[in-house]
mmCIF file of C-alpha atoms in Angstrom:
data_model
loop_
_atom_site.group_PDB
_atom_site.id
_atom_site.type_symbol
_atom_site.label_atom_id
_atom_site.label_comp_id
_atom_site.label_asym_id
_atom_site.label_seq_id
_atom_site.Cartn_x
_atom_site.Cartn_y
_atom_site.Cartn_z
ATOM 1 C CA VAL A 9 -36.745 -2.580 -0.808
ATOM 2 C CA THR A 10 -39.988 -4.465 -1.357
ATOM 3 C CA GLY A 11 -39.751 -8.111 -0.381
ATOM 4 C CA GLY A 12 -36.088 -7.810 0.458
ATOM 5 C CA ILE A 13 -33.810 -6.834 3.271
ATOM 6 C CA PRO A 14 -32.756 -3.191 3.405
ATOM 7 C CA PHE A 15 -29.005 -3.086 3.525
ATOM 8 C CA ASN A 16 -26.769 -0.022 3.785
ATOM 9 C CA VAL A 17 -22.991 -0.343 3.521
ATOM 10 C CA VAL A 18 -20.521 2.539 3.609
ATOM 11 C CA THR A 19 -16.795 2.570 2.976
ATOM 12 C CA VAL A 20 -14.849 4.300 5.729
ATOM 13 C CA PHE A 21 -11.954 6.088 4.070
ATOM 14 C CA ASN A 22 -9.070 7.324 6.198
ATOM 15 C CA ASP A 23 -5.441 8.380 5.984
ATOM 16 C CA HIS A 24 -3.043 5.808 7.431
ATOM 17 C CA ARG A 25 -0.303 8.438 7.583
ATOM 18 C CA LYS A 26 -2.325 9.982 10.421
ATOM 19 C CA TRP A 27 -2.926 6.772 12.380
ATOM 20 C CA TYR A 28 0.493 5.246 11.637
ATOM 21 C CA PRO A 29 2.703 8.310 11.000
ATOM 22 C CA ARG A 30 6.068 6.652 11.675
ATOM 23 C CA MET A 31 7.493 3.330 12.714
ATOM 24 C CA GLY A 32 6.209 2.076 16.058
ATOM 25 C CA VAL A 33 3.637 4.875 16.443
ATOM 26 C CA PHE A 34 -0.033 3.873 16.255
ATOM 27 C CA ASP A 35 -2.552 6.625 16.956
ATOM 28 C CA PRO A 36 -6.129 5.461 16.295
ATOM 29 C CA THR A 37 -7.603 8.985 16.536
ATOM 30 C CA GLU A 38 -8.122 9.254 12.749
ATOM 31 C CA LEU A 39 -9.711 5.799 12.507
ATOM 32 C CA GLU A 40 -12.067 6.621 15.365
ATOM 33 C CA ARG A 41 -12.928 10.042 13.952
ATOM 34 C CA GLN A 42 -13.769 8.635 10.526
ATOM 35 C CA ALA A 43 -15.759 5.693 11.916
ATOM 36 C CA ASN A 44 -17.827 7.950 14.156
ATOM 37 C CA ALA A 45 -18.460 10.425 11.341
ATOM 38 C CA TRP A 46 -19.743 7.691 9.025
ATOM 39 C CA ILE A 47 -21.865 6.152 11.775
ATOM 40 C CA LYS A 48 -23.360 9.540 12.636
ATOM 41 C CA ASP A 49 -24.258 10.253 8.995
ATOM 42 C CA ASN A 50 -25.394 6.659 8.329
ATOM 43 C CA PRO A 51 -26.779 5.327 11.637
ATOM 44 C CA ASP A 52 -28.137 2.056 10.220
ATOM 45 C CA SER A 53 -25.169 1.255 8.014
ATOM 46 C CA TYR A 54 -22.588 -1.461 8.031
ATOM 47 C CA LEU A 55 -18.945 -0.496 7.562
ATOM 48 C CA VAL A 56 -16.147 -1.533 5.227
ATOM 49 C CA PHE A 57 -12.858 0.072 6.214
ATOM 50 C CA ASP A 58 -10.479 1.140 3.485
ATOM 51 C CA LEU A 59 -6.999 0.361 4.836
ATOM 52 C CA THR A 60 -4.648 1.771 2.234
ATOM 53 C CA VAL A 61 -1.155 1.405 3.695
ATOM 54 C CA THR A 62 2.385 2.247 2.657
ATOM 55 C CA PRO A 63 5.630 2.136 4.613
ATOM 56 C CA PRO A 64 6.044 5.324 6.689
ATOM 57 C CA ALA A 65 8.489 8.010 5.513
ATOM 58 C CA ASP A 66 10.968 7.210 8.299
ATOM 59 C CA TRP A 67 10.993 3.556 7.205
ATOM 60 C CA ALA A 68 11.938 4.631 3.684
ATOM 61 C CA ILE A 69 14.831 6.717 5.021
ATOM 62 C CA ASP A 70 16.051 3.849 7.201
ATOM 63 C CA ASN A 71 15.773 1.230 4.407
ATOM 64 C CA PRO A 72 17.345 2.669 1.240
ATOM 65 C CA GLY A 73 18.059 -0.802 -0.185
ATOM 66 C CA GLU A 74 14.340 -1.599 -0.070
ATOM 67 C CA MET A 75 13.328 1.353 -2.241
ATOM 68 C CA CYS A 76 12.422 0.980 -5.910
ATOM 69 C CA THR A 77 15.243 2.214 -8.118
ATOM 70 C CA ASP A 78 15.472 2.578 -11.858
ATOM 71 C CA ASP A 79 18.227 1.013 -13.943
ATOM 72 C CA LYS A 80 20.377 4.103 -13.338
ATOM 73 C CA GLY A 81 20.121 3.814 -9.533
ATOM 74 C CA ALA A 82 17.659 6.677 -8.878
ATOM 75 C CA VAL A 83 14.804 6.062 -6.419
ATOM 76 C CA THR A 84 11.483 6.293 -8.250
ATOM 77 C CA LYS A 85 8.791 8.599 -6.881
ATOM 78 C CA ASP A 86 5.032 8.538 -6.924
ATOM 79 C CA GLY A 87 4.489 12.268 -6.702
ATOM 80 C CA LEU A 88 6.683 13.392 -3.807
ATOM 81 C CA ARG A 89 6.797 10.021 -2.039
ATOM 82 C CA ALA A 90 9.689 7.655 -2.691
ATOM 83 C CA ASN A 91 8.469 4.217 -3.743
ATOM 84 C CA TRP A 92 9.323 0.980 -2.000
ATOM 85 C CA SER A 93 10.268 -2.048 -4.056
ATOM 86 C CA PHE A 94 7.452 -4.518 -4.627
ATOM 87 C CA ALA A 95 10.101 -7.189 -4.140
ATOM 88 C CA SER A 96 10.816 -5.936 -0.611
ATOM 89 C CA VAL A 97 9.927 -8.441 2.098
ATOM 90 C CA LYS A 98 10.693 -5.726 4.676
ATOM 91 C CA ALA A 99 8.093 -3.410 3.106
ATOM 92 C CA LYS A 100 5.522 -6.211 3.055
ATOM 93 C CA ASP A 101 6.225 -6.982 6.710
ATOM 94 C CA VAL A 102 5.853 -3.362 7.848
ATOM 95 C CA MET A 103 2.612 -2.955 5.902
ATOM 96 C CA LEU A 104 1.297 -6.144 7.517
ATOM 97 C CA GLU A 105 2.211 -4.675 10.920
ATOM 98 C CA ILE A 106 0.296 -1.478 10.107
ATOM 99 C CA VAL A 107 -2.826 -3.355 8.977
ATOM 100 C CA THR A 108 -2.663 -5.648 12.010
ATOM 101 C CA HIS A 109 -2.653 -2.655 14.376
ATOM 102 C CA ALA A 110 -5.680 -1.165 12.641
ATOM 103 C CA VAL A 111 -7.729 -4.365 12.477
ATOM 104 C CA LYS A 112 -7.021 -5.304 16.103
ATOM 105 C CA TYR A 113 -8.044 -1.833 17.206
ATOM 106 C CA LEU A 114 -11.211 -1.718 15.085
ATOM 107 C CA GLU A 115 -12.284 -5.204 16.144
ATOM 108 C CA SER A 116 -12.162 -4.046 19.783
ATOM 109 C CA ARG A 117 -14.471 -1.045 19.235
ATOM 110 C CA PRO A 118 -18.191 -0.931 20.159
ATOM 111 C CA TYR A 119 -19.086 -0.775 16.449
ATOM 112 C CA ALA A 120 -17.092 -3.927 15.571
ATOM 113 C CA ASN A 121 -20.326 -5.884 15.009
ATOM 114 C CA ARG A 122 -21.124 -3.420 12.196
ATOM 115 C CA ILE A 123 -17.831 -4.011 10.337
ATOM 116 C CA LEU A 124 -18.402 -6.222 7.296
ATOM 117 C CA GLY A 125 -14.799 -6.248 6.177
ATOM 118 C CA TYR A 126 -11.643 -4.456 5.180
ATOM 119 C CA ARG A 127 -10.354 -3.273 1.831
ATOM 120 C CA VAL A 128 -6.595 -3.621 2.206
ATOM 121 C CA ASN A 129 -4.270 -2.231 -0.449
ATOM 122 C CA SER A 130 -0.990 -0.427 -0.830
ATOM 123 C CA GLY A 131 -1.141 1.498 -4.030
ATOM 124 C CA HIS A 132 -2.790 1.662 -7.410
ATOM 125 C CA THR A 133 -2.747 -0.289 -10.639
ATOM 126 C CA MET A 134 0.352 1.536 -11.899
ATOM 127 C CA GLU A 135 2.391 -0.671 -9.558
ATOM 128 C CA TRP A 136 1.997 -3.560 -11.985
ATOM 129 C CA LEU A 137 3.769 -1.423 -14.559
ATOM 130 C CA GLY A 138 6.624 -0.501 -12.234
ATOM 131 C CA TRP A 139 5.649 2.713 -10.478
ATOM 132 C CA TYR A 140 6.482 5.793 -12.553
ATOM 133 C CA PRO A 141 9.941 5.331 -14.037
ATOM 134 C CA PRO A 142 11.568 8.422 -15.498
ATOM 135 C CA LYS A 143 11.468 8.508 -19.293
ATOM 136 C CA GLY A 144 14.106 6.263 -20.792
ATOM 137 C CA SER A 145 14.565 4.094 -17.706
ATOM 138 C CA ALA A 146 13.099 0.920 -16.275
ATOM 139 C CA THR A 147 12.330 -0.356 -12.776
ATOM 140 C CA ASP A 148 12.963 -2.208 -10.423
ATOM 141 C CA PHE A 149 16.710 -2.549 -9.983
ATOM 142 C CA SER A 150 16.759 -2.118 -6.188
ATOM 143 C CA ASP A 151 18.820 -4.256 -3.840
ATOM 144 C CA ALA A 152 15.552 -5.896 -2.723
ATOM 145 C CA ALA A 153 14.647 -6.859 -6.292
ATOM 146 C CA ARG A 154 18.158 -8.097 -7.005
ATOM 147 C CA ARG A 155 17.979 -10.351 -3.936
ATOM 148 C CA ARG A 156 14.535 -11.712 -4.821
ATOM 149 C CA PHE A 157 15.332 -12.227 -8.493
ATOM 150 C CA ALA A 158 18.986 -13.214 -8.123
ATOM 151 C CA PRO A 159 18.597 -16.372 -10.243
ATOM 152 C CA LEU A 160 17.363 -14.310 -13.187
ATOM 153 C CA ASP A 161 19.556 -12.381 -15.592
ATOM 154 C CA ILE A 162 17.927 -8.938 -15.834
ATOM 155 C CA PRO A 163 19.149 -7.188 -18.967
ATOM 156 C CA SER A 164 19.774 -3.446 -19.033
ATOM 157 C CA LEU A 165 17.444 -1.087 -20.881
ATOM 158 C CA ALA A 166 19.888 -0.925 -23.798
ATOM 159 C CA ALA A 167 20.014 -4.722 -23.990
ATOM 160 C CA ARG A 168 16.221 -4.955 -23.945
ATOM 161 C CA GLN A 169 15.963 -2.440 -26.780
ATOM 162 C CA THR A 170 18.376 -4.451 -28.956
ATOM 163 C CA PRO A 171 16.867 -7.830 -29.746
ATOM 164 C CA ASP A 172 19.199 -10.540 -30.926
ATOM 165 C CA SER A 173 18.494 -12.003 -34.343
ATOM 166 C CA GLN A 174 17.741 -15.465 -32.982
ATOM 167 C CA THR A 175 14.517 -15.071 -30.982
ATOM 168 C CA LEU A 176 11.623 -12.801 -30.187
ATOM 169 C CA LEU A 177 12.832 -12.556 -26.622
ATOM 170 C CA TRP A 178 15.732 -10.416 -25.453
#
């Protein structure tokens, strides 16, 4: 770059299911492997780590009331994986634990001075629409959502499809 500062940044993608495969198990091998591969291929680069995290499969089994359910009581799935409720404080806490393990580890590595930041996320934009509810159903009617939204009256799908004659809202 003429008159500027050359700057090379790479995103280090990884699979958190490999470095945090189940509750209480942190194995940084995958993080280290990916970091070293990117550094080898881009020796002058700075790093941004993609930390996409979800609750481990064993957490989902142990916390059925924290899973996203449709209005008929079925757990919604994103492909083969059962979805956690976005209202679940327990899911948020376990994902924070996972990210904390990763960041503490990465900040202790010899390449820590090359880390510009972290891209932390737990899903995709579909989550704002309620995961992938089966046709003819709605989400989230989990125990977690009921606890978090207890003051609200959440109408059933049938009630939402039948507006009263008084207002635009159901």
